[in-house]
Short mmCIF file of C-alpha atoms and ligand atoms in Angstrom, two decimals:
data_model
loop_
_atom_site.label_atom_id
_atom_site.label_comp_id
_atom_site.label_asym_id
_atom_site.label_seq_id
_atom_site.Cartn_x
_atom_site.Cartn_y
_atom_site.Cartn_z
CA UNK A 1 80.04 73.76 47.21
CA UNK A 2 83.30 75.20 48.41
CA UNK A 3 83.78 78.30 50.44
CA UNK A 4 86.93 80.21 49.80
CA UNK A 5 88.33 82.46 52.41
CA UNK A 6 90.57 85.03 50.87
CA UNK A 7 92.32 87.47 53.06
CA UNK A 8 94.13 90.33 51.43
CA UNK A 9 96.62 92.10 53.56
CA UNK A 10 97.10 95.55 52.18
CA UNK A 11 100.06 97.37 53.59
CA UNK A 12 99.43 101.06 53.23
CA UNK A 13 102.32 102.95 54.63
CA UNK A 14 101.39 106.26 56.14
CA UNK A 15 103.74 108.81 57.52
CA UNK A 16 101.99 109.52 60.79
CA UNK A 17 103.77 109.14 64.10
CA UNK A 18 102.19 106.83 66.61
CA UNK A 19 102.58 106.03 70.27
CA UNK A 20 105.59 103.81 70.55
CA UNK A 21 105.93 102.27 73.99
CA UNK A 22 106.47 98.80 72.57
CA UNK A 23 103.10 97.60 73.88
CA UNK A 24 99.94 96.21 72.34
CA UNK A 25 101.26 95.21 68.95
CA UNK A 26 98.12 93.09 68.83
CA UNK A 27 94.80 93.98 70.51
CA UNK A 28 95.11 93.49 74.28
CA UNK A 29 92.88 90.80 75.75
CA UNK A 30 91.95 90.02 79.30
CA UNK A 31 89.34 90.88 81.85
CA UNK A 32 87.88 94.17 83.14
CA UNK A 33 85.71 94.36 86.23
CA UNK A 34 83.11 96.93 85.18
CA UNK A 35 80.69 95.07 82.93
CA UNK A 36 79.48 92.73 85.63
CA UNK A 37 80.77 93.99 88.97
CA UNK A 38 80.26 97.75 88.49
CA UNK A 39 80.70 99.75 91.69
CA UNK A 40 79.72 97.01 94.12
CA UNK A 41 81.67 97.96 97.26
CA UNK A 42 79.51 96.05 99.73
CA UNK A 43 82.06 93.48 100.83
CA UNK A 44 80.17 92.81 104.02
CA UNK A 45 77.03 91.48 102.33
CA UNK A 46 78.47 90.55 98.94
CA UNK A 47 82.05 89.43 99.58
CA UNK A 48 82.36 87.37 96.39
CA UNK A 49 81.31 90.18 94.03
CA UNK A 50 82.55 93.36 95.62
CA UNK A 51 85.42 95.40 94.14
CA UNK A 52 88.28 94.14 96.29
CA UNK A 53 91.67 92.52 95.88
CA UNK A 54 89.99 89.14 96.33
CA UNK A 55 87.96 89.62 93.15
CA UNK A 56 91.08 90.36 91.09
CA UNK A 57 93.05 87.51 92.67
CA UNK A 58 90.13 85.23 91.89
CA UNK A 59 90.08 86.31 88.24
CA UNK A 60 93.87 85.98 87.99
CA UNK A 61 93.58 82.41 89.23
CA UNK A 62 90.92 81.66 86.64
CA UNK A 63 92.96 83.18 83.78
CA UNK A 64 96.14 81.37 84.79
CA UNK A 65 94.67 78.01 85.84
CA UNK A 66 91.90 77.53 83.27
CA UNK A 67 93.94 78.03 80.11
CA UNK A 68 92.98 81.62 79.30
CA UNK A 69 96.50 82.99 79.75
CA UNK A 70 97.84 80.64 77.08
CA UNK A 71 95.25 82.08 74.68
CA UNK A 72 96.54 85.59 75.36
CA UNK A 73 94.09 86.74 78.03
CA UNK A 74 96.73 88.29 80.28
CA UNK A 75 95.29 91.61 81.45
CA UNK A 76 93.42 91.69 84.76
CA UNK A 77 92.00 95.19 84.90
CA UNK A 78 90.59 97.14 87.79
CA UNK A 79 87.88 99.66 86.88
CA UNK A 80 86.27 102.40 88.98
CA UNK A 81 85.65 102.35 92.75
CA UNK A 82 88.99 100.86 93.83
CA UNK A 83 90.33 103.91 95.57
CA UNK A 84 89.90 105.49 98.91
CA UNK A 85 87.79 108.66 99.03
CA UNK A 86 90.92 110.55 100.13
CA UNK A 87 94.34 110.94 98.57
CA UNK A 88 97.23 110.15 100.91
CA UNK A 89 99.43 112.70 102.67
CA UNK A 90 101.60 113.05 99.56
CA UNK A 91 98.64 113.71 97.27
CA UNK A 92 98.73 110.24 95.77
CA UNK A 93 95.72 108.08 95.06
CA UNK A 94 95.51 105.16 97.44
CA UNK A 95 93.38 102.02 97.41
CA UNK A 96 90.51 101.57 99.82
CA UNK A 97 92.29 100.08 102.84
CA UNK A 98 89.50 97.66 103.76
CA UNK A 99 88.97 96.25 100.29
CA UNK A 100 92.61 96.28 99.14
CA UNK A 101 94.54 95.66 102.39
CA UNK A 102 97.60 94.34 100.52
CA UNK A 103 97.83 97.40 98.28
CA UNK A 104 98.07 97.68 94.51
CA UNK A 105 101.79 96.96 94.26
CA UNK A 106 101.33 93.57 95.87
CA UNK A 107 98.40 92.84 93.57
CA UNK A 108 100.58 93.71 90.54
CA UNK A 109 103.24 91.30 91.77
CA UNK A 110 100.59 88.60 92.14
CA UNK A 111 99.77 89.08 88.45
CA UNK A 112 103.41 89.20 87.33
CA UNK A 113 104.25 86.01 89.22
CA UNK A 114 101.62 84.28 87.11
CA UNK A 115 102.57 85.76 83.76
CA UNK A 116 99.64 88.19 83.90
CA UNK A 117 99.41 91.98 83.85
CA UNK A 118 97.53 94.42 86.05
CA UNK A 119 95.47 97.31 84.71
CA UNK A 120 94.16 100.21 86.76
CA UNK A 121 91.61 102.99 86.33
CA UNK A 122 91.84 106.76 86.63
CA UNK A 123 89.66 109.65 85.54
CA UNK A 124 90.59 112.89 83.81
CA UNK A 125 88.44 115.23 85.89
CA UNK A 126 87.53 116.25 89.40
CA UNK A 127 85.88 112.90 90.21
CA UNK A 128 85.68 109.45 88.70
CA UNK A 129 82.33 108.47 87.21
CA UNK A 130 81.56 106.69 90.49
CA UNK A 131 82.42 109.76 92.58
CA UNK A 132 85.93 108.79 93.71
CA UNK A 133 88.89 111.20 93.55
CA UNK A 134 89.62 112.22 89.98
CA UNK A 135 92.87 113.24 88.32
CA UNK A 136 92.83 116.92 87.45
CA UNK A 137 95.54 118.43 85.26
CA UNK A 138 97.75 119.24 88.25
CA UNK A 139 97.53 115.62 89.49
CA UNK A 140 98.45 113.89 86.24
CA UNK A 141 102.17 113.64 86.82
CA UNK A 142 101.88 112.27 90.34
CA UNK A 143 99.18 109.89 89.11
CA UNK A 144 101.39 108.43 86.39
CA UNK A 145 104.30 108.09 88.81
CA UNK A 146 102.11 106.36 91.39
CA UNK A 147 100.93 103.77 88.86
CA UNK A 148 104.51 103.21 87.67
CA UNK A 149 105.75 102.81 91.26
CA UNK A 150 103.10 100.15 91.76
CA UNK A 151 104.33 98.40 88.60
CA UNK A 152 100.95 98.64 86.93
CA UNK A 153 100.85 97.61 83.24
CA UNK A 154 97.87 99.48 81.84
CA UNK A 155 95.77 102.55 82.58
CA UNK A 156 92.18 103.17 81.58
CA UNK A 157 91.77 106.94 81.74
CA UNK A 158 88.09 107.86 81.93
CA UNK A 159 86.65 111.32 81.29
CA UNK A 160 83.82 112.01 83.73
CA UNK A 161 83.69 115.45 85.36
CA UNK A 162 85.87 117.32 82.89
CA UNK A 163 85.10 119.45 79.85
CA UNK A 164 86.53 119.22 76.34
CA UNK A 165 89.16 121.88 76.99
CA UNK A 166 90.54 119.99 79.96
CA UNK A 167 90.40 116.66 78.11
CA UNK A 168 92.24 118.19 75.17
CA UNK A 169 95.08 119.01 77.56
CA UNK A 170 94.80 116.10 79.94
CA UNK A 171 94.87 113.10 77.61
CA UNK A 172 98.11 114.11 75.84
CA UNK A 173 99.62 115.18 79.17
CA UNK A 174 98.97 111.76 80.72
CA UNK A 175 100.57 110.12 77.68
CA UNK A 176 103.72 112.20 78.24
CA UNK A 177 103.66 111.58 81.98
CA UNK A 178 103.37 107.81 81.56
CA UNK A 179 106.26 107.85 79.11
CA UNK A 180 108.36 109.95 81.50
CA UNK A 181 108.07 107.31 84.22
CA UNK A 182 110.15 104.97 82.07
CA UNK A 183 107.72 102.11 82.69
CA UNK A 184 105.82 100.89 79.63
CA UNK A 185 102.15 101.28 80.62
CA UNK A 186 99.42 100.56 78.08
CA UNK A 187 97.29 103.69 77.74
CA UNK A 188 93.56 103.34 77.10
CA UNK A 189 91.87 106.67 76.40
CA UNK A 190 88.13 107.02 77.03
CA UNK A 191 88.23 110.50 75.52
CA UNK A 192 86.34 109.72 72.24
CA UNK A 193 83.38 108.31 74.19
CA UNK A 194 82.97 111.73 75.81
CA UNK A 195 82.67 113.56 72.50
CA UNK A 196 80.48 111.32 70.38
CA UNK A 197 83.17 108.93 69.14
CA UNK A 198 83.41 110.44 65.66
CA UNK A 199 85.24 113.16 63.73
CA UNK A 200 85.35 116.10 63.56
CA UNK A 201 85.15 116.22 67.36
CA UNK A 202 87.40 113.17 67.70
CA UNK A 203 90.80 113.44 66.02
CA UNK A 204 91.87 109.84 65.48
CA UNK A 205 95.22 110.88 64.08
CA UNK A 206 96.02 112.54 67.37
CA UNK A 207 94.68 109.61 69.40
CA UNK A 208 96.96 107.24 67.52
CA UNK A 209 99.88 109.43 68.54
CA UNK A 210 99.10 109.49 72.25
CA UNK A 211 97.12 106.34 73.14
CA UNK A 212 97.52 102.60 72.64
CA UNK A 213 93.77 102.14 72.37
CA UNK A 214 90.60 104.09 72.89
CA UNK A 215 87.05 103.84 74.03
CA UNK A 216 84.54 104.99 71.43
CA UNK A 217 81.04 104.16 72.51
CA UNK A 218 78.55 103.14 75.22
CA UNK A 219 79.19 100.80 78.13
CA UNK A 220 78.49 97.14 77.55
CA UNK A 221 75.51 96.08 79.62
CA UNK A 222 75.00 92.52 80.75
CA UNK A 223 72.87 91.62 77.71
CA UNK A 224 73.26 90.42 74.14
CA UNK A 225 71.11 93.35 72.92
CA UNK A 226 73.69 95.71 74.31
CA UNK A 227 76.52 93.86 72.58
CA UNK A 228 74.60 94.01 69.28
CA UNK A 229 73.98 97.75 69.60
CA UNK A 230 77.70 98.28 70.03
CA UNK A 231 78.62 95.99 67.13
CA UNK A 232 76.10 97.89 64.95
CA UNK A 233 77.69 101.22 65.86
CA UNK A 234 81.11 99.97 64.82
CA UNK A 235 79.64 98.50 61.63
CA UNK A 236 77.92 101.78 60.73
CA UNK A 237 81.07 103.81 61.32
CA UNK A 238 83.72 101.40 60.11
CA UNK A 239 84.89 103.63 57.26
CA UNK A 240 85.99 106.22 59.79
CA UNK A 241 87.18 103.88 62.52
CA UNK A 242 89.07 101.22 60.58
CA UNK A 243 91.79 103.46 59.13
CA UNK A 244 92.65 104.64 62.65
CA UNK A 245 93.22 101.08 63.89
CA UNK A 246 96.67 99.54 63.74
CA UNK A 247 99.55 98.36 65.85
CA UNK A 248 100.88 101.87 66.34
CA UNK A 249 104.16 102.03 64.47
CA UNK A 250 105.40 104.97 62.48
CA UNK A 251 104.60 102.94 59.40
CA UNK A 252 101.57 100.86 60.10
CA UNK A 253 100.19 98.16 57.86
CA UNK A 254 96.43 98.15 57.67
CA UNK A 255 94.57 94.97 56.96
CA UNK A 256 91.40 94.46 54.98
CA UNK A 257 89.63 91.11 54.85
CA UNK A 258 87.26 89.99 52.11
CA UNK A 259 85.58 86.66 51.48
C1 NAG B 1 86.39 123.87 81.63
O1 NAG B 1 86.60 123.69 83.01
C2 NAG B 1 87.55 124.61 83.55
C3 NAG B 1 87.81 124.22 84.98
O2 NAG B 1 86.60 124.03 85.67
C4 NAG B 1 87.03 126.03 83.42
O3 NAG B 1 87.98 126.94 83.94
C5 NAG B 1 86.78 126.30 81.96
O4 NAG B 1 86.20 127.58 81.82
C6 NAG B 1 85.87 125.26 81.35
N1 NAG B 1 85.83 125.47 79.92
C7 NAG B 1 84.72 125.39 79.20
C8 NAG B 1 84.85 125.60 77.74
O5 NAG B 1 83.64 125.13 79.72
C1 NAG B 2 108.77 106.99 75.44
O1 NAG B 2 108.67 107.51 74.12
C2 NAG B 2 109.79 107.21 73.30
C3 NAG B 2 109.62 107.95 72.00
O2 NAG B 2 108.47 107.49 71.32
C4 NAG B 2 109.91 105.72 73.13
O3 NAG B 2 111.06 105.39 72.36
C5 NAG B 2 110.02 105.06 74.51
O4 NAG B 2 110.03 103.65 74.38
C6 NAG B 2 108.86 105.47 75.38
N1 NAG B 2 109.05 104.92 76.73
C7 NAG B 2 108.05 104.45 77.47
C8 NAG B 2 108.43 103.92 78.79
O5 NAG B 2 106.88 104.45 77.11
C1 NAG B 3 94.56 116.06 64.28
O1 NAG B 3 95.76 115.75 64.94
C2 NAG B 3 96.89 115.82 64.11
C3 NAG B 3 98.07 115.26 64.88
O2 NAG B 3 98.14 115.82 66.15
C4 NAG B 3 97.08 117.25 63.68
O3 NAG B 3 98.24 117.36 62.85
C5 NAG B 3 95.84 117.71 62.93
O4 NAG B 3 95.96 119.09 62.63
C6 NAG B 3 94.60 117.49 63.74
N1 NAG B 3 93.44 117.71 62.92
C7 NAG B 3 92.49 118.56 63.24
C8 NAG B 3 91.33 118.66 62.30
O5 NAG B 3 92.52 119.21 64.26
#
């Protein structure tokens, strides 16, 4: 008995505009701290697992020395709980000085020297989900500039502690602000996850115009059951989600696989 794998690539050319910062022509792959390390900031008692520059350096070494980078796993992404509880004198976010003594710019250079990229986390709202300083509408521009100055390559923009009206303004505004810095920074929007992940509340046409990728559904927990629940959600809603996916060109081919 033979199995035939037939893949039909159907190029359906739409006329929508999409975010064009030259990034993420294929799905980005790499590592993000949250799933396992959460908001562990106890470096005194748990130095190997706490959110600190050492954790990200450690992961960068693994990706670059164990063959992951060659497979495309190039993003090393910081999630919540990296920052100090206070902005600096110029109103900029700053890393926790004890846990990130070298600063974010130095950490980005560490990644770049190894052919990797650094991602960072911000939150559209008064506070991050973990209670750290958020990025309200008036702080978006300085936030984007700070990340660009640090030569960061990607931003996850979460949505805790804001309402829909603010998100509706903030997510497009951050897209513009990142673009205005002149540095290509991959833009991951958590917005859909804060309004149920589905139309009509989520406008995937708009998301495609302002974000490189988006977050639709629940956090992954450290269990296979959790992974399955998420896979099921994408399966159940694929008719809505699949047409929105693509590499983000003005004319984007969409692929359908059958076997
Ligand atoms: C959203 O939050 C802003 C700022 O706190 C507030 O002024 C506005 O009334 C809120 N809008 C809604 C619809 O709750
Ligand atoms: C900014 O947007 C323009 C128009 O889409 C695009 O050509 C340019 O590459 C973008 N620049 C950055 C840094 O994202
Ligand atoms: C969704 O966004 C697109 C592009 O911004 C816009 O043209 C369209 O009117 C929006 N759809 C709805 C239902 O708001």
